[in-house]
Amino acid sequence: MAKMKIYVTRDQPGTILQNLGKLYDVKVNPEDRPVSKGELITEAKGVDGIIACVGDRIDGEVMDASGGSLKAICNAIVGYDNIDIKAATERGIYVTNTPGVLTETVADLTFGLILAVSRKIAEGDRYIRTGKWRGWGPKQFLGFDVHGKALGIIGLGRIGLALARRARGFTMKIMYFDVRRNIEMEKKWGLLFTTMENVLRESDFVSVHVPLIPQTRNLIGTNELEMMKETAFLINTSRGPVINEKALIQALTDGKIRGAGLDVWDPEPPSANNPLLGLDNVVALPHIASASIETRTKMIEMAVENLTSILDGRIPPHLVNKDVINVRPLS
Ligand code: DGY
């Protein structure tokens, strides 16, 4: 019997994809760049499963390009805003993600951005490497303390909460806004639940931890940036379009906020002439919040576990579109 066909949009750490090749006919995009829509359409032909990543826009057209063979789209990431979930469900295609596994790793990097932008870590690094440093000086690279400051978290999901735990160690005052209040965690970690407006007005650091859905697109725009303190920093490790980039550029150049730590962009990658990349009060990273060897290895392992479950006829551990079970029950 011919092996089932799998397309993997990006090469992955570890040896799991080699092992997958023993079970299935696996094709991996050999290049270190996201695949285009055209490539996805070509590669989707006749496949049973796709392992996808950030930036792979998988819509109904890509799904139909399989000719009806596609059964599973398994993101090797936690977000799934790259996939048209409704289209997948209608076609009986199972969609999975990798929740939980990257929480602590993303929270580590988010706190790293808080420290980097407020204490000018990246700026100082650039300075010394370019041979500008002429010795210690009491007025050089004066940043702002993190300990004891107010942290505002927008979105108290797993990652927001993991960030709050880290902030406790820095004796920060922590407030949050979420569409769902979490009284248990408030008590456990000493968090203050308040409105989004209060979070924006009162925080020294505002960190955004929401999924990208229609309601969160441009969640932070001109009005929200106006509400922030002129001394505050904005941190984003969620998804670029959650912040209106034009409004952010304006706010930073007009001095409406003090700085930003950005791991995500709209679009990705940002163009080389994106003004944010020219600002010293911005720490810019290439979407690496989950990029530790331990976590990325676990992420692809989870994606493979989800994929093999579906293709073996079992409900996968991390199913996104639960309604699909009624459309195409697994036997
Ligand atoms: C995700 O998993 O959604 C991240 O953005 C990439 O790690």
mmCIF file of C-alpha atoms and ligand atoms in Angstrom, residues 54 76-81 98 102 106 237-239 263-264 287-291 296 299, ligand 1:
data_model
loop_
_atom_site.group_PDB
_atom_site.id
_atom_site.type_symbol
_atom_site.label_atom_id
_atom_site.label_comp_id
_atom_site.label_asym_id
_atom_site.label_seq_id
_atom_site.Cartn_x
_atom_site.Cartn_y
_atom_site.Cartn_z
ATOM 1 C CA VAL A 54 3.745 30.938 11.363
ATOM 2 C CA ALA A 76 3.820 23.293 14.897
ATOM 3 C CA ILE A 77 2.952 26.522 16.754
ATOM 4 C CA VAL A 78 0.281 27.534 19.244
ATOM 5 C CA GLY A 79 -1.373 30.282 17.148
ATOM 6 C CA TYR A 80 -3.707 29.260 14.350
ATOM 7 C CA ASP A 81 -4.598 32.596 12.794
ATOM 8 C CA THR A 98 0.691 23.100 20.302
ATOM 9 C CA LEU A 102 5.822 27.191 24.847
ATOM 10 C CA VAL A 106 7.606 32.887 25.580
ATOM 11 C CA THR A 237 5.156 38.893 21.739
ATOM 12 C CA SER A 238 1.652 37.910 20.547
ATOM 13 C CA ARG A 239 0.894 38.815 16.928
ATOM 14 C CA ASP A 263 8.993 40.235 18.661
ATOM 15 C CA VAL A 264 6.123 40.237 16.154
ATOM 16 C CA HIS A 287 9.565 36.392 16.139
ATOM 17 C CA ILE A 288 11.711 34.201 18.373
ATOM 18 C CA ALA A 289 9.728 34.135 21.625
ATOM 19 C CA SER A 290 9.323 30.351 21.534
ATOM 20 C CA ALA A 291 12.735 29.726 20.002
ATOM 21 C CA ARG A 296 10.873 24.120 19.486
ATOM 22 C CA MET A 299 6.514 21.839 19.476
HETATM 23 C C1 DGY B 1 3.208 30.496 18.130
HETATM 24 O O1 DGY B 1 3.466 29.349 18.534
HETATM 25 O O2 DGY B 1 2.089 30.833 17.784
HETATM 26 C C2 DGY B 1 4.341 31.472 18.109
HETATM 27 O O3 DGY B 1 4.029 32.706 17.657
HETATM 28 C C3 DGY B 1 5.542 30.890 17.387
HETATM 29 O O4 DGY B 1 6.138 30.165 18.351
#
